[in-house]
Amino acid sequence: MLRALAEKLPTVKSLTVHPVAYDASHLGDELATRTDWGPAKGGGASFCTHRLVDAGPRRVEFRATKGALAFFAAFALMGLMALVIFPVAAFNSMGLQWLTLAFLILPLVVGTVFVAVGSALWYYVGAPIVFDKQRGEYWKSRVPPEAAANRHAMKDRVALDRIHALQLISELCEGDDSTYTSYELNLVLDDATRLNVVDHGNREELRRDAEALAKFLGRPLWDATA
C-alpha cells in the first residue's frame, strides 16, 4: 500500500519528464515566440490537485482539492502507522534484543520519510494561490504579501499588470512503474519569463479553470494542449 501511494506523488526521484513540442508562431504574438514552451516545473501530479474558486468580487484562488489533501494526509498517516505498528510488533515478538533494533531500522526510516514527505506536501499543496484585483497582485503563499517580512523577495508573487498571457502546456511523465501526462498552467510575464501556477493530471478541469482565469484577468490563453 505504501508503494501504491508513493507512485502517485507529484514528484518522484526517478521521474523522467518529456516536454511536448509546440510551435507558437501561429499565435501572432512576438512574445509567444520568445517564451519557453517546455515545463516550468517538471513532474506534476497524475490527478487533479487544485480547482479555481471565487473568493470575492475581485478575487479568485486556486485551492487544493479535498482529494489531494486527503491523499497527502493518508500518505503521512501510513508513515505514522509504520512508526507505531512495527516497534510494537517487534518488541512483542522479540523483546529488547539487539536483533529487535536492527529489525526496526528500515521501517523506522521509511515511516519517518513518509510522514515528512506527506506532511510537507500537504502543507505546500494547501497553500492558497491568489489573484487579487483589489491589491493588483498574484501570489502563492500562506502569508499574504503585506504580512511577509520582505514582500519583494517572495518568489511566487507578481503584479497583475505584468501578466501578458496564460500558458497551458503538457508533459509526459515516466517513472519506474507509472506513466502519465501532466498539464501545467503558467503565467507569461511581460519579459517572456514564466511563473508556474498549478500542475496536475486532469486536462479538462485545468482547461476550464484556465479559461475562467483568463476571462477574470482579461488576458489571452495560449493553449498548447488542444
Coordinates of N, CA and C in Angstrom, one line a residue:
M1 N 0.8 -1.2 0.0 CA 0.0 0.0 0.0 C 0.9 1.3 0.0
L2 N 1.9 1.2 0.8 CA 2.8 2.4 0.8 C 3.4 2.7 -0.6
R3 N 3.7 1.6 -1.3 CA 4.3 1.8 -2.6 C 3.3 2.4 -3.6
A4 N 2.0 1.9 -3.5 CA 1.0 2.4 -4.3 C 0.8 3.9 -4.1
L5 N 0.9 4.3 -2.9 CA 0.7 5.8 -2.5 C 1.9 6.5 -3.1
A6 N 3.1 6.0 -3.0 CA 4.3 6.7 -3.4 C 4.3 6.9 -4.9
E7 N 3.7 6.0 -5.7 CA 3.7 6.1 -7.1 C 2.8 7.3 -7.6
K8 N 1.9 7.8 -6.7 CA 1.0 8.9 -7.1 C 1.6 10.2 -6.7
L9 N 2.7 10.2 -6.0 CA 3.3 11.5 -5.6 C 3.6 12.4 -6.8
P10 N 3.4 13.7 -6.7 CA 3.7 14.6 -7.8 C 5.2 14.7 -8.1
T11 N 6.1 14.3 -7.2 CA 7.5 14.4 -7.5 C 8.1 13.1 -7.2
V12 N 8.7 12.4 -8.1 CA 9.3 11.1 -7.9 C 10.8 11.2 -8.3
K13 N 11.6 10.7 -7.5 CA 13.1 10.8 -7.7 C 13.5 10.3 -9.1
S14 N 12.9 9.2 -9.5 CA 13.3 8.6 -10.8 C 12.5 9.1 -12.0
L15 N 11.7 10.1 -11.8 CA 10.7 10.6 -12.8 C 11.5 11.3 -14.0
T16 N 11.1 10.9 -15.2 CA 11.7 11.5 -16.4 C 10.5 12.3 -17.1
V17 N 10.8 13.5 -17.4 CA 9.8 14.4 -18.0 C 10.1 14.6 -19.4
H18 N 9.1 14.4 -20.3 CA 9.3 14.6 -21.8 C 8.4 15.8 -22.2
P19 N 8.9 16.9 -22.5 CA 8.0 18.0 -22.9 C 7.4 17.7 -24.3
V20 N 6.2 18.3 -24.5 CA 5.5 18.1 -25.8 C 5.8 19.4 -26.6
A21 N 6.3 19.1 -27.8 CA 6.7 20.2 -28.7 C 5.5 21.1 -29.1
Y22 N 5.7 22.4 -29.3 CA 4.7 23.2 -29.7 C 5.2 24.4 -30.5
D23 N 4.6 24.7 -31.6 CA 5.0 25.9 -32.5 C 4.1 27.1 -32.2
A24 N 4.7 28.1 -31.5 CA 3.9 29.2 -31.1 C 3.8 30.3 -32.1
S25 N 4.4 30.1 -33.3 CA 4.5 31.2 -34.3 C 3.1 31.6 -34.8
H26 N 2.1 30.6 -34.7 CA 0.8 30.9 -35.3 C 0.0 31.8 -34.3
L27 N 0.4 32.0 -33.1 CA -0.3 32.8 -32.1 C -0.3 34.3 -32.5
G28 N 0.6 34.7 -33.4 CA 0.7 36.1 -33.8 C 1.1 37.0 -32.7
D29 N 1.9 36.6 -31.8 CA 2.4 37.4 -30.7 C 3.9 37.2 -30.6
E30 N 4.7 38.2 -30.8 CA 6.2 38.1 -30.8 C 6.7 37.6 -29.5
L31 N 6.0 37.9 -28.4 CA 6.4 37.5 -27.1 C 6.2 35.9 -26.9
A32 N 5.2 35.4 -27.6 CA 5.0 34.0 -27.6 C 6.2 33.2 -28.2
T33 N 6.8 33.7 -29.2 CA 7.9 33.1 -29.8 C 9.2 33.1 -29.0
R34 N 9.2 34.1 -28.0 CA 10.4 34.2 -27.1 C 10.1 33.4 -25.8
T35 N 8.9 32.9 -25.6 CA 8.6 32.2 -24.4 C 9.0 30.7 -24.5
D36 N 9.5 30.2 -23.4 CA 9.8 28.8 -23.3 C 8.5 28.0 -23.2
W37 N 8.5 26.9 -24.1 CA 7.3 26.1 -24.1 C 7.5 24.7 -23.5
G38 N 8.7 24.6 -22.8 CA 8.9 23.4 -22.0 C 8.4 23.5 -20.6
P39 N 8.4 22.5 -19.8 CA 7.9 22.6 -18.5 C 8.6 23.7 -17.6
A40 N 7.8 24.5 -16.9 CA 8.3 25.4 -16.0 C 8.6 24.7 -14.7
K41 N 7.9 23.6 -14.4 CA 8.0 22.9 -13.2 C 7.8 21.4 -13.6
G42 N 8.9 20.7 -13.9 CA 8.7 19.3 -14.3 C 8.2 18.4 -13.3
G43 N 7.3 17.5 -13.7 CA 6.8 16.4 -12.9 C 5.6 16.8 -12.0
G44 N 4.5 17.0 -12.7 CA 3.2 17.3 -11.9 C 2.5 16.0 -11.4
A45 N 1.4 16.2 -10.7 CA 0.7 15.1 -10.2 C -0.1 14.4 -11.3
S46 N -0.5 13.2 -11.1 CA -1.2 12.4 -12.0 C -2.7 12.6 -11.8
F47 N -3.1 13.4 -10.8 CA -4.5 13.6 -10.5 C -4.8 15.1 -10.3
C48 N -6.0 15.5 -10.2 CA -6.4 16.9 -10.0 C -6.1 17.3 -8.6
T49 N -5.2 18.3 -8.5 CA -4.8 18.8 -7.1 C -5.4 20.1 -6.7
H50 N -5.8 20.9 -7.7 CA -6.4 22.3 -7.5 C -7.6 22.6 -8.3
R51 N -8.4 23.4 -7.8 CA -9.5 24.0 -8.6 C -9.7 25.5 -8.3
L52 N -10.1 26.2 -9.4 CA -10.3 27.6 -9.2 C -11.6 27.9 -8.6
V53 N -11.6 28.8 -7.6 CA -12.9 29.2 -6.9 C -12.9 30.7 -6.8
D54 N -14.2 31.2 -6.7 CA -14.4 32.7 -6.5 C -14.2 32.9 -5.0
A55 N -13.3 33.9 -4.7 CA -13.0 34.2 -3.3 C -13.5 35.6 -2.9
G56 N -14.3 36.2 -3.8 CA -14.7 37.6 -3.6 C -15.0 38.2 -4.9
P57 N -15.6 39.4 -4.9 CA -16.0 40.1 -6.2 C -14.8 40.4 -7.1
R58 N -13.6 40.5 -6.5 CA -12.4 40.9 -7.3 C -11.3 40.0 -7.0
R59 N -11.6 38.7 -6.6 CA -10.5 37.8 -6.2 C -10.9 36.4 -6.6
V60 N -10.0 35.6 -7.2 CA -10.1 34.2 -7.4 C -8.9 33.5 -6.8
E61 N -9.1 32.2 -6.4 CA -8.0 31.5 -5.9 C -8.0 30.0 -6.4
F62 N -6.8 29.5 -6.6 CA -6.7 28.0 -6.8 C -6.6 27.4 -5.4
R63 N -7.5 26.5 -5.1 CA -7.4 25.9 -3.8 C -7.2 24.4 -4.0
A64 N -6.5 23.8 -3.0 CA -6.3 22.3 -3.1 C -7.6 21.6 -3.0
T65 N -7.8 20.5 -3.8 CA -9.0 19.7 -3.7 C -9.0 18.9 -2.5
K66 N -10.1 18.5 -2.0 CA -10.2 17.7 -0.8 C -9.5 16.3 -1.0
G67 N -9.6 15.8 -2.3 CA -9.0 14.6 -2.6 C -7.5 14.6 -2.5
A68 N -6.9 15.8 -2.9 CA -5.4 15.9 -2.8 C -5.0 16.0 -1.4
L69 N -5.7 16.8 -0.6 CA -5.3 17.0 0.8 C -5.5 15.6 1.6
A70 N -6.6 14.9 1.2 CA -6.8 13.6 1.9 C -5.7 12.6 1.5
F71 N -5.3 12.7 0.2 CA -4.2 11.8 -0.2 C -2.9 12.0 0.5
F72 N -2.5 13.2 0.6 CA -1.3 13.5 1.3 C -1.3 13.3 2.8
A73 N -2.5 13.5 3.4 CA -2.7 13.2 4.8 C -2.7 11.7 5.0
A74 N -3.2 10.9 4.1 CA -3.2 9.5 4.2 C -1.8 9.0 4.1
F75 N -1.0 9.6 3.2 CA 0.4 9.2 3.0 C 1.2 9.4 4.3
A76 N 1.0 10.6 5.0 CA 1.6 10.8 6.2 C 1.2 9.8 7.3
L77 N -0.1 9.5 7.3 CA -0.7 8.6 8.3 C -0.1 7.2 8.1
M78 N 0.1 6.8 6.9 CA 0.7 5.5 6.7 C 2.1 5.4 7.3
G79 N 2.8 6.5 7.1 CA 4.1 6.5 7.7 C 4.1 6.5 9.2
L80 N 3.1 7.2 9.8 CA 2.9 7.3 11.3 C 2.5 5.9 11.8
M81 N 1.7 5.2 11.0 CA 1.3 3.8 11.5 C 2.5 2.9 11.4
A82 N 3.4 3.1 10.4 CA 4.6 2.3 10.4 C 5.5 2.5 11.6
L83 N 5.6 3.8 12.0 CA 6.4 4.1 13.2 C 5.8 3.5 14.5
V84 N 4.5 3.3 14.5 CA 3.9 2.7 15.7 C 3.8 1.2 15.7
I85 N 3.3 0.7 14.6 CA 3.0 -0.7 14.5 C 4.2 -1.6 14.5
F86 N 5.3 -1.3 13.7 CA 6.5 -2.1 13.6 C 7.2 -2.2 15.0
P87 N 7.4 -1.1 15.7 CA 8.1 -1.2 17.0 C 7.3 -2.1 18.0
V88 N 6.0 -1.9 18.0 CA 5.1 -2.7 18.9 C 5.2 -4.2 18.6
A89 N 5.1 -4.5 17.3 CA 5.1 -5.9 16.9 C 6.5 -6.5 17.2
A90 N 7.5 -5.7 16.9 CA 8.9 -6.3 17.1 C 9.2 -6.5 18.6
F91 N 8.8 -5.6 19.5 CA 9.0 -5.8 20.9 C 8.2 -6.9 21.5
N92 N 7.0 -7.0 21.0 CA 6.1 -8.1 21.5 C 6.6 -9.5 21.1
S93 N 7.3 -9.6 19.9 CA 7.7 -10.9 19.5 C 9.1 -11.2 19.9
M94 N 10.0 -10.2 20.0 CA 11.4 -10.5 20.3 C 12.0 -9.8 21.6
G95 N 11.2 -8.9 22.2 CA 11.7 -8.2 23.4 C 12.8 -7.3 23.1
L96 N 13.4 -6.8 24.1 CA 14.5 -5.8 24.0 C 15.8 -6.5 23.6
Q97 N 16.0 -6.8 22.4 CA 17.2 -7.5 22.0 C 17.9 -6.7 20.8
W98 N 19.2 -6.9 20.6 CA 19.8 -6.2 19.6 C 19.2 -6.4 18.2
L99 N 18.7 -7.7 18.0 CA 18.0 -8.0 16.8 C 16.8 -7.2 16.6
T100 N 16.1 -6.8 17.6 CA 14.9 -6.0 17.5 C 15.2 -4.6 17.0
L101 N 16.3 -4.1 17.5 CA 16.7 -2.7 17.0 C 17.1 -2.8 15.5
A102 N 17.8 -3.8 15.1 CA 18.2 -4.0 13.7 C 17.0 -4.1 12.8
F103 N 16.1 -4.9 13.3 CA 14.8 -5.2 12.6 C 14.0 -3.9 12.3
L104 N 14.2 -2.9 13.3 CA 13.3 -1.7 13.2 C 13.9 -0.6 12.4
I105 N 15.2 -0.7 12.0 CA 15.8 0.4 11.4 C 15.1 0.8 10.1
L106 N 14.9 -0.2 9.2 CA 14.3 0.1 7.9 C 12.9 0.7 8.0
P107 N 12.0 0.0 8.7 CA 10.6 0.6 8.8 C 10.6 1.9 9.5
L108 N 11.5 2.2 10.5 CA 11.5 3.5 11.1 C 12.0 4.6 10.1
V109 N 13.0 4.3 9.3 CA 13.4 5.2 8.3 C 12.3 5.5 7.3
V110 N 11.7 4.4 6.8 CA 10.7 4.6 5.8 C 9.5 5.3 6.3
G111 N 9.1 5.0 7.6 CA 8.0 5.6 8.2 C 8.2 7.1 8.4
T112 N 9.4 7.5 8.8 CA 9.8 8.9 9.0 C 9.8 9.6 7.7
V113 N 10.3 9.0 6.6 CA 10.3 9.7 5.3 C 8.8 9.9 4.8
F114 N 8.0 8.9 5.0 CA 6.6 9.1 4.6 C 5.9 10.2 5.4
V115 N 6.1 10.2 6.7 CA 5.5 11.3 7.5 C 6.0 12.7 7.0
A116 N 7.3 12.8 6.9 CA 7.9 14.1 6.5 C 7.4 14.5 5.1
V117 N 7.5 13.6 4.1 CA 7.1 13.9 2.8 C 5.6 14.2 2.7
G118 N 4.7 13.4 3.3 CA 3.3 13.6 3.3 C 2.9 14.9 3.9
S119 N 3.5 15.2 5.1 CA 3.2 16.4 5.8 C 3.6 17.7 5.0
A120 N 4.8 17.6 4.4 CA 5.4 18.7 3.6 C 4.5 19.0 2.4
L121 N 4.1 17.9 1.7 CA 3.3 18.1 0.5 C 1.9 18.6 0.9
W122 N 1.3 18.1 2.0 CA 0.0 18.6 2.5 C 0.1 20.1 2.7
Y123 N 1.2 20.5 3.4 CA 1.3 22.0 3.7 C 1.5 22.8 2.4
Y124 N 2.4 22.3 1.5 CA 2.7 23.0 0.3 C 1.5 23.1 -0.6
V125 N 0.9 22.0 -0.9 CA -0.2 21.9 -1.8 C -1.4 22.7 -1.3
G126 N -1.5 22.8 0.0 CA -2.7 23.5 0.6 C -2.5 25.0 0.7
A127 N -1.3 25.5 0.3 CA -1.1 27.0 0.3 C -2.0 27.6 -0.8
P128 N -2.7 28.7 -0.5 CA -3.6 29.4 -1.4 C -2.8 30.0 -2.6
I129 N -3.4 30.0 -3.8 CA -2.8 30.6 -5.0 C -3.8 31.7 -5.4
V130 N -3.4 32.9 -5.2 CA -4.3 34.0 -5.2 C -4.1 35.0 -6.4
F131 N -5.2 35.4 -7.0 CA -5.2 36.5 -8.0 C -6.2 37.6 -7.4
D132 N -5.7 38.7 -6.9 CA -6.5 39.7 -6.2 C -6.4 41.0 -7.0
K133 N -7.5 41.4 -7.6 CA -7.6 42.7 -8.4 C -7.5 43.9 -7.5
Q134 N -8.1 43.8 -6.3 CA -8.1 44.9 -5.4 C -6.6 45.3 -5.0
R135 N -5.8 44.3 -4.7 CA -4.4 44.5 -4.4 C -3.6 44.7 -5.7
G136 N -4.1 44.1 -6.8 CA -3.4 44.2 -8.0 C -2.2 43.2 -8.0
E137 N -2.3 42.1 -7.3 CA -1.2 41.1 -7.2 C -1.6 39.7 -7.3
Y138 N -0.7 38.9 -7.7 CA -0.8 37.4 -7.7 C 0.3 36.9 -6.7
W139 N -0.1 35.9 -5.9 CA 0.9 35.3 -5.0 C 0.5 33.9 -4.7
K140 N 1.5 33.1 -4.3 CA 1.3 31.7 -4.0 C 2.0 31.5 -2.6
S141 N 1.2 31.6 -1.5 CA 1.8 31.6 -0.2 C 0.7 31.6 0.8
R142 N 1.0 31.0 2.0 CA 0.1 31.1 3.1 C 0.1 32.5 3.8
V143 N 1.2 33.2 3.5 CA 1.4 34.5 4.0 C 1.2 35.5 2.9
P144 N 0.2 36.4 3.1 CA -0.1 37.4 2.0 C 1.1 38.4 1.9
P145 N 1.3 39.0 0.8 CA 2.5 39.9 0.6 C 2.6 41.0 1.7
E146 N 1.4 41.6 2.1 CA 1.5 42.7 3.1 C 2.0 42.2 4.5
A147 N 1.9 40.9 4.7 CA 2.3 40.3 6.0 C 3.7 39.7 5.9
A148 N 4.3 39.6 4.7 CA 5.6 39.0 4.5 C 6.7 39.9 5.1
A149 N 7.8 39.3 5.6 CA 8.9 40.0 6.1 C 9.5 40.9 5.0
N150 N 9.6 40.3 3.8 CA 10.1 41.1 2.6 C 9.3 40.7 1.4
R151 N 8.3 41.4 1.1 CA 7.3 41.1 0.0 C 8.1 41.0 -1.3
H152 N 9.1 41.8 -1.5 CA 9.8 41.9 -2.8 C 10.7 40.7 -3.0
A153 N 10.9 39.9 -1.9 CA 11.7 38.7 -2.0 C 10.9 37.5 -2.3
M154 N 9.6 37.6 -2.2 CA 8.7 36.5 -2.5 C 8.9 36.0 -3.9
K155 N 9.1 34.7 -4.0 CA 9.4 34.1 -5.3 C 8.2 34.0 -6.2
D156 N 7.0 33.6 -5.6 CA 5.8 33.4 -6.4 C 4.9 34.6 -6.1
R157 N 5.3 35.8 -6.5 CA 4.4 37.0 -6.4 C 4.7 37.9 -7.6
V158 N 3.7 38.5 -8.1 CA 3.9 39.5 -9.2 C 2.7 40.4 -9.4
A159 N 2.9 41.6 -9.8 CA 1.8 42.5 -10.1 C 1.0 41.9 -11.3
L160 N -0.4 42.1 -11.2 CA -1.2 41.5 -12.2 C -1.0 42.2 -13.5
D161 N -0.6 43.5 -13.5 CA -0.4 44.2 -14.8 C 0.8 43.7 -15.6
R162 N 1.6 42.8 -14.9 CA 2.8 42.3 -15.6 C 2.5 41.0 -16.3
I163 N 1.3 40.5 -16.1 CA 0.9 39.2 -16.7 C 0.4 39.5 -18.2
H164 N 1.2 38.9 -19.1 CA 0.9 39.1 -20.6 C -0.1 38.1 -21.1
A165 N 0.0 36.9 -20.6 CA -0.8 35.8 -21.1 C -0.8 34.6 -20.1
L166 N -1.7 33.7 -20.3 CA -1.7 32.4 -19.6 C -1.2 31.3 -20.6
Q167 N -0.4 30.4 -20.1 CA 0.1 29.4 -20.9 C -0.3 28.0 -20.4
L168 N -0.9 27.2 -21.2 CA -1.3 25.8 -20.8 C -0.5 24.8 -21.7
I169 N 0.3 24.0 -21.0 CA 1.1 23.0 -21.8 C 1.0 21.7 -21.1
S170 N 1.5 20.6 -21.8 CA 1.5 19.3 -21.3 C 2.9 18.7 -21.3
E171 N 3.1 17.7 -20.5 CA 4.3 16.9 -20.4 C 4.1 15.5 -20.1
L172 N 4.8 14.6 -20.7 CA 4.7 13.2 -20.4 C 5.7 12.8 -19.3
C173 N 5.2 12.3 -18.2 CA 6.0 11.9 -17.0 C 6.1 10.4 -16.9
E174 N 7.3 9.9 -16.9 CA 7.6 8.5 -16.8 C 8.4 8.2 -15.6
G175 N 7.8 7.3 -14.8 CA 8.5 6.8 -13.6 C 8.9 5.4 -13.7
D176 N 9.4 4.8 -12.7 CA 9.8 3.3 -12.8 C 8.6 2.5 -13.0
D177 N 7.4 2.8 -12.4 CA 6.2 1.9 -12.5 C 5.0 2.6 -13.1
S178 N 5.1 3.9 -13.5 CA 3.9 4.5 -14.0 C 4.3 5.6 -15.0
T179 N 3.4 5.8 -15.9 CA 3.5 6.9 -16.9 C 2.2 7.6 -17.0
Y180 N 2.3 9.0 -17.0 CA 1.1 9.8 -17.1 C 1.4 11.1 -17.7
T181 N 0.4 11.8 -18.1 CA 0.5 13.1 -18.7 C 0.1 14.2 -17.6
S182 N 0.9 15.2 -17.4 CA 0.5 16.2 -16.5 C 0.4 17.5 -17.3
Y183 N -0.5 18.4 -16.9 CA -0.8 19.6 -17.6 C -0.5 20.8 -16.7
E184 N 0.2 21.8 -17.3 CA 0.8 22.9 -16.5 C 0.2 24.2 -16.9
L185 N -0.2 25.0 -15.9 CA -0.7 26.3 -16.2 C 0.3 27.3 -15.7
N186 N 0.8 28.2 -16.6 CA 1.8 29.2 -16.2 C 1.4 30.6 -16.6
L187 N 1.9 31.5 -15.8 CA 1.8 32.9 -16.2 C 2.9 33.3 -17.1
V188 N 2.7 34.0 -18.2 CA 3.7 34.5 -19.0 C 3.8 36.0 -18.7
L189 N 4.9 36.5 -18.3 CA 5.1 37.9 -17.9 C 5.5 38.7 -19.1
D190 N 5.5 40.0 -18.9 CA 5.8 41.0 -20.0 C 7.3 40.9 -20.5
D191 N 8.1 40.1 -19.8 CA 9.5 39.9 -20.3 C 9.7 38.5 -20.8
A192 N 8.7 37.8 -21.0 CA 8.7 36.4 -21.5 C 9.1 35.4 -20.5
T193 N 9.3 35.8 -19.2 CA 9.6 34.8 -18.2 C 8.2 34.2 -17.7
R194 N 8.3 33.2 -16.9 CA 7.1 32.5 -16.5 C 7.1 32.2 -15.0
L195 N 5.8 32.1 -14.5 CA 5.6 31.7 -13.2 C 4.6 30.5 -13.2
N196 N 5.0 29.4 -12.6 CA 4.1 28.2 -12.6 C 2.9 28.5 -11.6
V197 N 1.7 28.2 -12.0 CA 0.6 28.3 -11.1 C 0.2 27.0 -10.5
V198 N -0.3 26.1 -11.4 CA -0.6 24.7 -10.9 C -0.1 23.7 -12.0
D199 N -0.1 22.4 -11.6 CA 0.4 21.4 -12.5 C -0.2 20.1 -12.0
H200 N -1.2 19.6 -12.8 CA -1.8 18.3 -12.4 C -2.3 17.6 -13.6
G201 N -3.0 16.4 -13.4 CA -3.2 15.5 -14.5 C -4.6 15.5 -15.1
N202 N -5.5 16.4 -14.7 CA -6.8 16.5 -15.3 C -6.9 17.6 -16.3
R203 N -6.8 17.3 -17.5 CA -6.8 18.4 -18.6 C -8.0 19.2 -18.6
E204 N -9.2 18.5 -18.6 CA -10.5 19.2 -18.8 C -10.7 20.2 -17.6
E205 N -10.4 19.8 -16.4 CA -10.6 20.6 -15.2 C -9.6 21.8 -15.3
L206 N -8.4 21.6 -15.7 CA -7.4 22.7 -15.8 C -7.7 23.6 -16.9
R207 N -8.2 23.1 -18.0 CA -8.5 23.9 -19.2 C -9.7 24.8 -18.8
R208 N -10.7 24.3 -18.1 CA -11.8 25.0 -17.7 C -11.4 26.2 -16.8
D209 N -10.6 25.8 -15.8 CA -10.1 26.8 -14.9 C -9.2 27.9 -15.5
A210 N -8.4 27.5 -16.5 CA -7.6 28.4 -17.2 C -8.4 29.4 -18.0
E211 N -9.5 28.9 -18.6 CA -10.3 29.8 -19.4 C -11.0 30.8 -18.5
A212 N -11.5 30.3 -17.3 CA -12.1 31.2 -16.4 C -11.2 32.3 -15.8
L213 N -9.9 31.9 -15.6 CA -8.9 32.8 -15.1 C -8.5 33.8 -16.2
A214 N -8.4 33.4 -17.4 CA -8.1 34.3 -18.5 C -9.2 35.4 -18.6
K215 N -10.4 34.9 -18.5 CA -11.5 35.9 -18.5 C -11.5 36.9 -17.4
F216 N -11.2 36.4 -16.2 CA -11.1 37.2 -15.0 C -10.0 38.2 -15.1
L217 N -8.8 37.8 -15.7 CA -7.7 38.7 -15.8 C -7.8 39.6 -17.1
G218 N -8.6 39.2 -18.0 CA -8.6 39.9 -19.3 C -7.3 39.7 -20.1
R219 N -6.8 38.5 -20.1 CA -5.6 38.1 -20.8 C -5.8 36.9 -21.7
P220 N -5.1 36.8 -22.8 CA -5.3 35.6 -23.7 C -4.8 34.3 -23.0
L221 N -5.4 33.2 -23.4 CA -4.9 31.9 -23.0 C -4.3 31.2 -24.2
W222 N -3.0 30.9 -24.0 CA -2.2 30.2 -25.1 C -2.3 28.7 -24.7
D223 N -3.2 27.9 -25.4 CA -3.4 26.5 -25.1 C -2.7 25.6 -26.0
A224 N -1.6 25.0 -25.5 CA -0.9 24.1 -26.3 C -1.3 22.6 -26.2
T225 N -2.4 22.4 -25.5 CA -2.9 21.1 -25.2 C -4.0 20.6 -26.1
A226 N -4.5 21.6 -26.9 CA -5.7 21.3 -27.7 C -5.4 20.3 -28.8

